[in-house]
Amino acid sequence: MEGQKPSANYSEAEAQNLIHGGHYKDKGIAVFTSGGDAQGMNAAVRAVVRMGIYVGAKVYFIKEGYQGMVDGGDNIVEANWSSVSGIIHKGGTIIGSSRCKEFRERPGRLRAAKNLILKGISNLVVIGGDGSLTGANLFRQDWPELVTELAAKGDITLEQAKKFAHLNIVGMVGSIDNDFCGTDMTIGTDSALHRIIEAVDAIAATAYSHQRTFIMEVMGRHCGYLAVVTALTTEADYVFYPENPPPVDWPDKICKKLSQERESGQRLNIIIVSEGAIDREGNPITAEMIRKVVVDNLQQDTRITVLGHVQRGGSPSAFDRVLGCRMGAEAVMAVLEATPETEACVVSLDGNQAVRLPLMACVEKTQAVAKAMADKQWELAVQLRGRSFARNVETYKMLTRLKPPKMSPEIALAHGVRIGYTLGVMHVGAPACGMNAAVRSFVRNCIYRGDTVVGIHDGVEGLIEGNVHPLGWGDVTGWVGQGGAFLGTKRTLPDGKYPEVAASLRKHKIQALLIIGGFEAYQTVLHLAENRDKYPEFCIPMAIVPSTISNNVPGTDFTLGADTALNEITEICDRIRQSAQGTKRRVFIIETMGGYCGYLATLAGVAGGADAAYIYEEPFNVKNLQMDVEHVASKMAMEGVERGLILRNENANENYTTDFIYKLFSEEGKGVFSARMNVLGHMQQGGSPTPFDRNMGTKLAAKAVEWMVEQLTQATQPDGSICANKPESAVMLGIVKRYYAYTPVQELKAETDFKHRLPKTQWWLKMRPLLRILAKHESTYQEEGAYVAVEEDVDNHIIN
């Protein structure tokens, strides 16, 4: 909060990356969007403008992309803080985007250079796809010659030519297709997936009612990411995408699968086709072609839905808003720190970290995918997309088989797979979206390997009571898109009931245990691991897939359910603010869940453009509250802002309650603004899982199976019993920065504040200064983007 020592929470190394207000005075930055629009672009534009103003630079909009740069005049306008007020929730791009043939020729670039120099601009932030970024890099390379020519013609002065001798550019990738190599997610992709999956979920209901087959065409002319992830997160029956065309006999294969599913009692089928889907000869495979195959061969009632530009529309998801804010802030720092020797870079997302990559190396890798597809090198094309893309494809194929494969012991042995283990899965803690997707993935991955899975209903209590039942392949059909927890979940811990828990594990011959849950799940595995010396039944591999909306579990950056809850909060805040559309100057005080963890309040604050977010981890006092009241009042008086948003975590402070803050703002804002209060409650736990949570649950559970099989192989004794008693055999399966991490729970004990149910270190606290800077508070920003080389993709990238 304001008044705190800026570097109090930073190490000496981190303090070197701290940026204070006014750091780059008299610099000129321009931001523009180019190519196709994408949700989240406005969040990025807003962040560039406000971060640029914060560091003292003059910031300009270039309207209508490269065309506006070439035309100049009113298309290049200086932006102020209020220019980007109230845009973070809007789709598309408020400054416009267009293609420009003139910029592709040197005379067009010459005009553009003149227009920029006359405005004092030599730093460009471009938000677009690989074509837009390539154009910017070409402009940068031509710049010295363009400046020389302009000076020779007298269009600019020699002083201007000297001052603006070099052009610095930084790119951000805005594309719903996620087709740019070098970033895990492009701005707009998550929002597009939201639109697609909402449509598929809705269509599944009507398809079930009428026993129909629906063919859904999604965008992706040259990249199948949207199609593949949609298929994976909606349990679609078949998917067509350009990187890996189907076999020549695909009509026979699709008809065989659909007919088998109907014979097994399935009432609906969903087929996903990318708009760029092709066959092995490079010929298009259209939705109409697929419909004709199904109708002619199976006589099924088959309908086509082409989603089209719906995928680009609507408000951006919370993920894209936060991504746009982070990338925009880092782009400003990167472009202002650039020197003539600095290679042009693109700010991208690597796992959970913002990084700066060489722009043209990323473009060349992206273009290599297109070349591989043109040369019909399909396997290479999938490989160039990255191992994560390939893993999505393989996971989809495995999880959507109609029946598990029949694997004899001899075949299993030849493949290095041992069959016959019995693995248990259960929930402990509060329900969270994504739990069911994780159970489905775990069950089918285990069965695929030839093992047996038992579902333990109602947590520890159900285990003790013997509410344990085998789970078959078909038992988890349809689970991936459902909220809540079908296995049932309770918060009960095993304390004082260890003999009963041990007896049940022994009775049901459970040889490994996966617990999907929140802080209570972590405590459960920790307590069982600490009592292994007394109960040999606890000497089995145990893993936790962290699942709680609070995101308060140590050993992971993200937990299942937090993304869904964050989107619920963000959408509700949008609606609440919209409700005051005709009311002047109103401030909303919103209380979020999260226990003592301020993750939801902070990230929702960034995504919702909040003026402040009060949390337990960052102590505040009445002086801070009073300063925020005055700050909101001044923005409304000076900047013309009509609405304010204040978030408070439910346990931020026992005395400064939500009601207290509401009354304070109401009283102190009299004559300037009115206040309203909302407590969101359990709405945050409900809803359908987001694409992020569905995908993460699926992948984490698959990783858990791999880990358990490895542990079981090591722990199997000559007599066939299991003895896993090392700390490494009881772990938290988490996501840390860019990697999957398997951290022993006993190691995490020292990193945990058990009284407040919090990790002692939380990565997202470093986003607090960004929240305040974007709300026009004084703060100190810590850069997160480091320059890195474009490396070969590894199988540890988790976001996509």
PDB file of C-alpha atoms in Angstrom, residues 79-283:
ATOM      1  CA  ALA A  79      -3.075   9.507 -25.069  1.00  0.00           C
ATOM      2  CA  ASN A  80      -3.692  10.461 -21.468  1.00  0.00           C
ATOM      3  CA  TRP A  81      -4.620   8.375 -18.457  1.00  0.00           C
ATOM      4  CA  SER A  82      -8.367   8.665 -18.971  1.00  0.00           C
ATOM      5  CA  SER A  83      -8.083   7.839 -22.701  1.00  0.00           C
ATOM      6  CA  VAL A  84      -8.081   4.161 -21.761  1.00  0.00           C
ATOM      7  CA  SER A  85     -10.574   4.328 -18.898  1.00  0.00           C
ATOM      8  CA  GLY A  86     -13.358   1.768 -19.100  1.00  0.00           C
ATOM      9  CA  ILE A  87     -11.913  -0.330 -21.946  1.00  0.00           C
ATOM     10  CA  ILE A  88     -10.387  -3.355 -20.200  1.00  0.00           C
ATOM     11  CA  HIS A  89     -13.620  -5.338 -20.437  1.00  0.00           C
ATOM     12  CA  LYS A  90     -14.218  -4.600 -24.121  1.00  0.00           C
ATOM     13  CA  GLY A  91     -13.459  -7.022 -26.927  1.00  0.00           C
ATOM     14  CA  GLY A  92     -11.707  -6.055 -30.165  1.00  0.00           C
ATOM     15  CA  THR A  93      -9.454  -3.005 -30.203  1.00  0.00           C
ATOM     16  CA  ILE A  94     -10.670   0.535 -29.544  1.00  0.00           C
ATOM     17  CA  ILE A  95      -7.897   2.086 -31.661  1.00  0.00           C
ATOM     18  CA  GLY A  96      -8.794   0.063 -34.722  1.00  0.00           C
ATOM     19  CA  SER A  97      -6.855  -2.315 -36.932  1.00  0.00           C
ATOM     20  CA  SER A  98      -6.532  -2.572 -40.717  1.00  0.00           C
ATOM     21  CA  ARG A  99      -4.367  -4.067 -43.433  1.00  0.00           C
ATOM     22  CA  CYS A 100      -2.118  -1.655 -45.329  1.00  0.00           C
ATOM     23  CA  LYS A 101      -0.657  -2.345 -48.765  1.00  0.00           C
ATOM     24  CA  GLU A 102       1.156   1.018 -48.817  1.00  0.00           C
ATOM     25  CA  PHE A 103       3.321   0.132 -45.809  1.00  0.00           C
ATOM     26  CA  ARG A 104       4.670  -2.881 -47.674  1.00  0.00           C
ATOM     27  CA  GLU A 105       6.357  -0.511 -50.147  1.00  0.00           C
ATOM     28  CA  ARG A 106       9.258   1.805 -49.290  1.00  0.00           C
ATOM     29  CA  PRO A 107       7.413   5.066 -50.092  1.00  0.00           C
ATOM     30  CA  GLY A 108       4.718   4.098 -47.579  1.00  0.00           C
ATOM     31  CA  ARG A 109       7.302   3.392 -44.887  1.00  0.00           C
ATOM     32  CA  LEU A 110       8.973   6.729 -45.680  1.00  0.00           C
ATOM     33  CA  ARG A 111       5.711   8.573 -45.014  1.00  0.00           C
ATOM     34  CA  ALA A 112       5.216   6.592 -41.820  1.00  0.00           C
ATOM     35  CA  ALA A 113       8.717   7.469 -40.583  1.00  0.00           C
ATOM     36  CA  LYS A 114       8.121  11.162 -41.228  1.00  0.00           C
ATOM     37  CA  ASN A 115       4.813  11.102 -39.339  1.00  0.00           C
ATOM     38  CA  LEU A 116       6.417   9.432 -36.331  1.00  0.00           C
ATOM     39  CA  ILE A 117       9.450  11.720 -36.172  1.00  0.00           C
ATOM     40  CA  LEU A 118       7.315  14.862 -36.389  1.00  0.00           C
ATOM     41  CA  LYS A 119       5.474  13.582 -33.293  1.00  0.00           C
ATOM     42  CA  GLY A 120       8.723  12.788 -31.478  1.00  0.00           C
ATOM     43  CA  ILE A 121       8.235   9.011 -31.614  1.00  0.00           C
ATOM     44  CA  SER A 122      11.051   6.519 -32.025  1.00  0.00           C
ATOM     45  CA  ASN A 123       9.684   3.691 -29.834  1.00  0.00           C
ATOM     46  CA  LEU A 124       6.930   1.441 -31.164  1.00  0.00           C
ATOM     47  CA  VAL A 125       4.853  -1.211 -29.394  1.00  0.00           C
ATOM     48  CA  VAL A 126       3.040  -3.368 -31.936  1.00  0.00           C
ATOM     49  CA  ILE A 127       0.262  -5.782 -31.015  1.00  0.00           C
ATOM     50  CA  GLY A 128      -0.504  -8.254 -33.793  1.00  0.00           C
ATOM     51  CA  GLY A 129       0.408 -11.523 -35.478  1.00  0.00           C
ATOM     52  CA  ASP A 130       3.617 -12.670 -37.148  1.00  0.00           C
ATOM     53  CA  GLY A 131       2.908 -10.613 -40.298  1.00  0.00           C
ATOM     54  CA  SER A 132       2.484  -7.416 -38.288  1.00  0.00           C
ATOM     55  CA  LEU A 133       5.620  -8.119 -36.274  1.00  0.00           C
ATOM     56  CA  THR A 134       7.633  -8.907 -39.394  1.00  0.00           C
ATOM     57  CA  GLY A 135       6.514  -5.598 -40.925  1.00  0.00           C
ATOM     58  CA  ALA A 136       7.628  -3.751 -37.801  1.00  0.00           C
ATOM     59  CA  ASN A 137      11.050  -5.385 -37.930  1.00  0.00           C
ATOM     60  CA  LEU A 138      11.451  -4.463 -41.602  1.00  0.00           C
ATOM     61  CA  PHE A 139      10.540  -0.874 -40.697  1.00  0.00           C
ATOM     62  CA  ARG A 140      13.192  -0.918 -37.974  1.00  0.00           C
ATOM     63  CA  GLN A 141      15.857  -2.163 -40.417  1.00  0.00           C
ATOM     64  CA  ASP A 142      14.952   0.510 -42.998  1.00  0.00           C
ATOM     65  CA  TRP A 143      14.733   3.302 -40.441  1.00  0.00           C
ATOM     66  CA  PRO A 144      18.306   4.738 -40.655  1.00  0.00           C
ATOM     67  CA  GLU A 145      18.060   5.067 -44.454  1.00  0.00           C
ATOM     68  CA  LEU A 146      14.561   6.512 -44.220  1.00  0.00           C
ATOM     69  CA  VAL A 147      15.744   9.136 -41.708  1.00  0.00           C
ATOM     70  CA  THR A 148      18.697  10.057 -43.893  1.00  0.00           C
ATOM     71  CA  GLU A 149      16.430  10.504 -46.928  1.00  0.00           C
ATOM     72  CA  LEU A 150      13.908  12.590 -44.979  1.00  0.00           C
ATOM     73  CA  ALA A 151      16.692  14.876 -43.734  1.00  0.00           C
ATOM     74  CA  ALA A 152      18.161  15.229 -47.231  1.00  0.00           C
ATOM     75  CA  LYS A 153      14.751  16.261 -48.588  1.00  0.00           C
ATOM     76  CA  GLY A 154      14.266  18.736 -45.760  1.00  0.00           C
ATOM     77  CA  ASP A 155      11.182  16.951 -44.416  1.00  0.00           C
ATOM     78  CA  ILE A 156      12.862  16.773 -40.988  1.00  0.00           C
ATOM     79  CA  THR A 157      15.680  18.807 -39.446  1.00  0.00           C
ATOM     80  CA  LEU A 158      19.217  17.540 -38.926  1.00  0.00           C
ATOM     81  CA  GLU A 159      18.588  17.797 -35.184  1.00  0.00           C
ATOM     82  CA  GLN A 160      15.555  15.536 -35.518  1.00  0.00           C
ATOM     83  CA  ALA A 161      17.507  13.142 -37.705  1.00  0.00           C
ATOM     84  CA  LYS A 162      20.166  12.868 -35.019  1.00  0.00           C
ATOM     85  CA  LYS A 163      17.722  12.588 -32.127  1.00  0.00           C
ATOM     86  CA  PHE A 164      15.602   9.907 -33.822  1.00  0.00           C
ATOM     87  CA  ALA A 165      18.372   8.038 -35.617  1.00  0.00           C
ATOM     88  CA  HIS A 166      17.196   4.655 -34.362  1.00  0.00           C
ATOM     89  CA  LEU A 167      13.789   2.998 -34.074  1.00  0.00           C
ATOM     90  CA  ASN A 168      13.095   0.616 -31.220  1.00  0.00           C
ATOM     91  CA  ILE A 169      10.271  -1.885 -31.532  1.00  0.00           C
ATOM     92  CA  VAL A 170       8.750  -4.446 -29.185  1.00  0.00           C
ATOM     93  CA  GLY A 171       5.994  -6.837 -30.130  1.00  0.00           C
ATOM     94  CA  MET A 172       3.128  -8.533 -28.345  1.00  0.00           C
ATOM     95  CA  VAL A 173       1.272 -11.331 -30.066  1.00  0.00           C
ATOM     96  CA  GLY A 174      -2.455 -10.798 -30.382  1.00  0.00           C
ATOM     97  CA  SER A 175      -4.072 -13.748 -32.142  1.00  0.00           C
ATOM     98  CA  ILE A 176      -6.910 -16.066 -31.213  1.00  0.00           C
ATOM     99  CA  ASP A 177      -5.238 -18.933 -33.112  1.00  0.00           C
ATOM    100  CA  ASN A 178      -2.254 -19.304 -30.727  1.00  0.00           C
ATOM    101  CA  ASP A 179      -0.142 -19.813 -33.848  1.00  0.00           C
ATOM    102  CA  PHE A 180       3.035 -17.969 -32.822  1.00  0.00           C
ATOM    103  CA  CYS A 181       6.071 -19.990 -31.782  1.00  0.00           C
ATOM    104  CA  GLY A 182       7.782 -18.590 -28.708  1.00  0.00           C
ATOM    105  CA  THR A 183       4.802 -18.001 -26.429  1.00  0.00           C
ATOM    106  CA  ASP A 184       2.637 -20.474 -24.569  1.00  0.00           C
ATOM    107  CA  MET A 185      -0.464 -18.353 -25.109  1.00  0.00           C
ATOM    108  CA  THR A 186      -1.188 -15.441 -27.410  1.00  0.00           C
ATOM    109  CA  ILE A 187      -3.515 -12.635 -26.348  1.00  0.00           C
ATOM    110  CA  GLY A 188      -7.068 -13.643 -27.272  1.00  0.00           C
ATOM    111  CA  THR A 189      -6.676 -17.423 -27.396  1.00  0.00           C
ATOM    112  CA  ASP A 190      -8.161 -18.116 -23.975  1.00  0.00           C
ATOM    113  CA  SER A 191     -11.164 -15.888 -24.700  1.00  0.00           C
ATOM    114  CA  ALA A 192     -11.761 -17.617 -28.036  1.00  0.00           C
ATOM    115  CA  LEU A 193     -11.721 -20.980 -26.260  1.00  0.00           C
ATOM    116  CA  HIS A 194     -14.293 -19.634 -23.801  1.00  0.00           C
ATOM    117  CA  ARG A 195     -16.617 -18.706 -26.686  1.00  0.00           C
ATOM    118  CA  ILE A 196     -16.128 -22.051 -28.422  1.00  0.00           C
ATOM    119  CA  ILE A 197     -16.599 -24.207 -25.333  1.00  0.00           C
ATOM    120  CA  GLU A 198     -19.686 -22.266 -24.239  1.00  0.00           C
ATOM    121  CA  ALA A 199     -21.152 -23.007 -27.679  1.00  0.00           C
ATOM    122  CA  VAL A 200     -20.199 -26.701 -27.597  1.00  0.00           C
ATOM    123  CA  ASP A 201     -21.653 -27.135 -24.090  1.00  0.00           C
ATOM    124  CA  ALA A 202     -24.891 -25.490 -25.217  1.00  0.00           C
ATOM    125  CA  ILE A 203     -25.121 -27.547 -28.388  1.00  0.00           C
ATOM    126  CA  ALA A 204     -24.423 -30.768 -26.489  1.00  0.00           C
ATOM    127  CA  ALA A 205     -27.677 -30.254 -24.582  1.00  0.00           C
ATOM    128  CA  THR A 206     -29.821 -30.004 -27.699  1.00  0.00           C
ATOM    129  CA  ALA A 207     -27.874 -32.797 -29.410  1.00  0.00           C
ATOM    130  CA  TYR A 208     -28.591 -35.078 -26.453  1.00  0.00           C
ATOM    131  CA  SER A 209     -32.292 -34.231 -26.577  1.00  0.00           C
ATOM    132  CA  HIS A 210     -32.652 -35.208 -30.240  1.00  0.00           C
ATOM    133  CA  GLN A 211     -29.893 -37.828 -30.570  1.00  0.00           C
ATOM    134  CA  ARG A 212     -28.086 -35.653 -33.084  1.00  0.00           C
ATOM    135  CA  THR A 213     -24.570 -35.379 -34.392  1.00  0.00           C
ATOM    136  CA  PHE A 214     -23.199 -31.843 -34.493  1.00  0.00           C
ATOM    137  CA  ILE A 215     -20.243 -30.710 -36.572  1.00  0.00           C
ATOM    138  CA  MET A 216     -18.642 -27.559 -35.154  1.00  0.00           C
ATOM    139  CA  GLU A 217     -16.346 -25.513 -37.356  1.00  0.00           C
ATOM    140  CA  VAL A 218     -13.849 -23.388 -35.419  1.00  0.00           C
ATOM    141  CA  MET A 219     -11.279 -20.863 -36.597  1.00  0.00           C
ATOM    142  CA  GLY A 220      -7.679 -21.750 -37.349  1.00  0.00           C
ATOM    143  CA  ARG A 221      -6.778 -21.549 -41.045  1.00  0.00           C
ATOM    144  CA  HIS A 222      -3.203 -22.651 -40.476  1.00  0.00           C
ATOM    145  CA  CYS A 223      -3.152 -23.717 -36.833  1.00  0.00           C
ATOM    146  CA  GLY A 224      -5.225 -26.425 -35.180  1.00  0.00           C
ATOM    147  CA  TYR A 225      -4.719 -25.316 -31.586  1.00  0.00           C
ATOM    148  CA  LEU A 226      -8.308 -24.172 -31.050  1.00  0.00           C
ATOM    149  CA  ALA A 227      -9.710 -27.347 -32.601  1.00  0.00           C
ATOM    150  CA  VAL A 228      -7.460 -29.710 -30.636  1.00  0.00           C
ATOM    151  CA  VAL A 229      -7.944 -28.054 -27.248  1.00  0.00           C
ATOM    152  CA  THR A 230     -11.688 -27.752 -27.850  1.00  0.00           C
ATOM    153  CA  ALA A 231     -11.853 -31.473 -28.613  1.00  0.00           C
ATOM    154  CA  LEU A 232      -9.791 -32.276 -25.531  1.00  0.00           C
ATOM    155  CA  THR A 233     -11.877 -30.142 -23.171  1.00  0.00           C
ATOM    156  CA  THR A 234     -15.334 -31.072 -24.492  1.00  0.00           C
ATOM    157  CA  GLU A 235     -14.895 -34.838 -25.031  1.00  0.00           C
ATOM    158  CA  ALA A 236     -15.568 -34.379 -28.748  1.00  0.00           C
ATOM    159  CA  ASP A 237     -15.718 -37.623 -30.724  1.00  0.00           C
ATOM    160  CA  TYR A 238     -13.499 -36.607 -33.631  1.00  0.00           C
ATOM    161  CA  VAL A 239     -11.312 -33.651 -34.578  1.00  0.00           C
ATOM    162  CA  PHE A 240      -9.915 -32.438 -37.916  1.00  0.00           C
ATOM    163  CA  TYR A 241      -7.021 -29.955 -37.937  1.00  0.00           C
ATOM    164  CA  PRO A 242      -4.387 -28.898 -40.500  1.00  0.00           C
ATOM    165  CA  GLU A 243      -1.097 -29.986 -38.887  1.00  0.00           C
ATOM    166  CA  ASN A 244      -1.950 -33.694 -38.940  1.00  0.00           C
ATOM    167  CA  PRO A 245      -4.542 -34.641 -41.564  1.00  0.00           C
ATOM    168  CA  PRO A 246      -6.575 -37.814 -40.974  1.00  0.00           C
ATOM    169  CA  PRO A 247      -5.715 -41.075 -42.769  1.00  0.00           C
ATOM    170  CA  VAL A 248      -7.025 -41.630 -46.268  1.00  0.00           C
ATOM    171  CA  ASP A 249      -9.806 -43.882 -44.988  1.00  0.00           C
ATOM    172  CA  TRP A 250     -11.089 -41.314 -42.487  1.00  0.00           C
ATOM    173  CA  PRO A 251     -14.714 -41.648 -43.675  1.00  0.00           C
ATOM    174  CA  ASP A 252     -14.711 -45.330 -42.678  1.00  0.00           C
ATOM    175  CA  LYS A 253     -13.006 -44.637 -39.353  1.00  0.00           C
ATOM    176  CA  ILE A 254     -15.338 -41.831 -38.300  1.00  0.00           C
ATOM    177  CA  CYS A 255     -18.438 -43.815 -39.230  1.00  0.00           C
ATOM    178  CA  LYS A 256     -17.222 -46.870 -37.342  1.00  0.00           C
ATOM    179  CA  LYS A 257     -16.565 -44.837 -34.219  1.00  0.00           C
ATOM    180  CA  LEU A 258     -19.869 -42.975 -34.314  1.00  0.00           C
ATOM    181  CA  SER A 259     -21.880 -46.156 -34.872  1.00  0.00           C
ATOM    182  CA  GLN A 260     -20.100 -47.951 -32.008  1.00  0.00           C
ATOM    183  CA  GLU A 261     -20.832 -45.067 -29.673  1.00  0.00           C
ATOM    184  CA  ARG A 262     -24.514 -45.027 -30.562  1.00  0.00           C
ATOM    185  CA  GLU A 263     -24.680 -48.795 -30.047  1.00  0.00           C
ATOM    186  CA  SER A 264     -23.179 -48.336 -26.588  1.00  0.00           C
ATOM    187  CA  GLY A 265     -26.000 -45.967 -25.631  1.00  0.00           C
ATOM    188  CA  GLN A 266     -24.506 -42.546 -26.402  1.00  0.00           C
ATOM    189  CA  ARG A 267     -27.207 -40.104 -27.549  1.00  0.00           C
ATOM    190  CA  LEU A 268     -25.035 -37.386 -29.067  1.00  0.00           C
ATOM    191  CA  ASN A 269     -21.841 -36.909 -31.005  1.00  0.00           C
ATOM    192  CA  ILE A 270     -19.699 -33.809 -31.436  1.00  0.00           C
ATOM    193  CA  ILE A 271     -17.170 -33.444 -34.253  1.00  0.00           C
ATOM    194  CA  ILE A 272     -14.752 -30.490 -34.249  1.00  0.00           C
ATOM    195  CA  VAL A 273     -13.295 -29.301 -37.533  1.00  0.00           C
ATOM    196  CA  SER A 274     -10.781 -26.498 -37.975  1.00  0.00           C
ATOM    197  CA  GLU A 275     -11.556 -24.124 -40.858  1.00  0.00           C
ATOM    198  CA  GLY A 276      -8.125 -25.005 -42.253  1.00  0.00           C
ATOM    199  CA  ALA A 277      -8.569 -28.791 -42.064  1.00  0.00           C
ATOM    200  CA  ILE A 278      -7.061 -30.661 -45.022  1.00  0.00           C
ATOM    201  CA  ASP A 279      -6.500 -34.220 -46.186  1.00  0.00           C
ATOM    202  CA  ARG A 280      -3.158 -35.908 -46.840  1.00  0.00           C
ATOM    203  CA  GLU A 281      -3.019 -34.383 -50.307  1.00  0.00           C
ATOM    204  CA  GLY A 282      -3.604 -30.871 -49.006  1.00  0.00           C
ATOM    205  CA  ASN A 283      -7.221 -30.681 -50.184  1.00  0.00           C
TER     206      ASN A 283
END
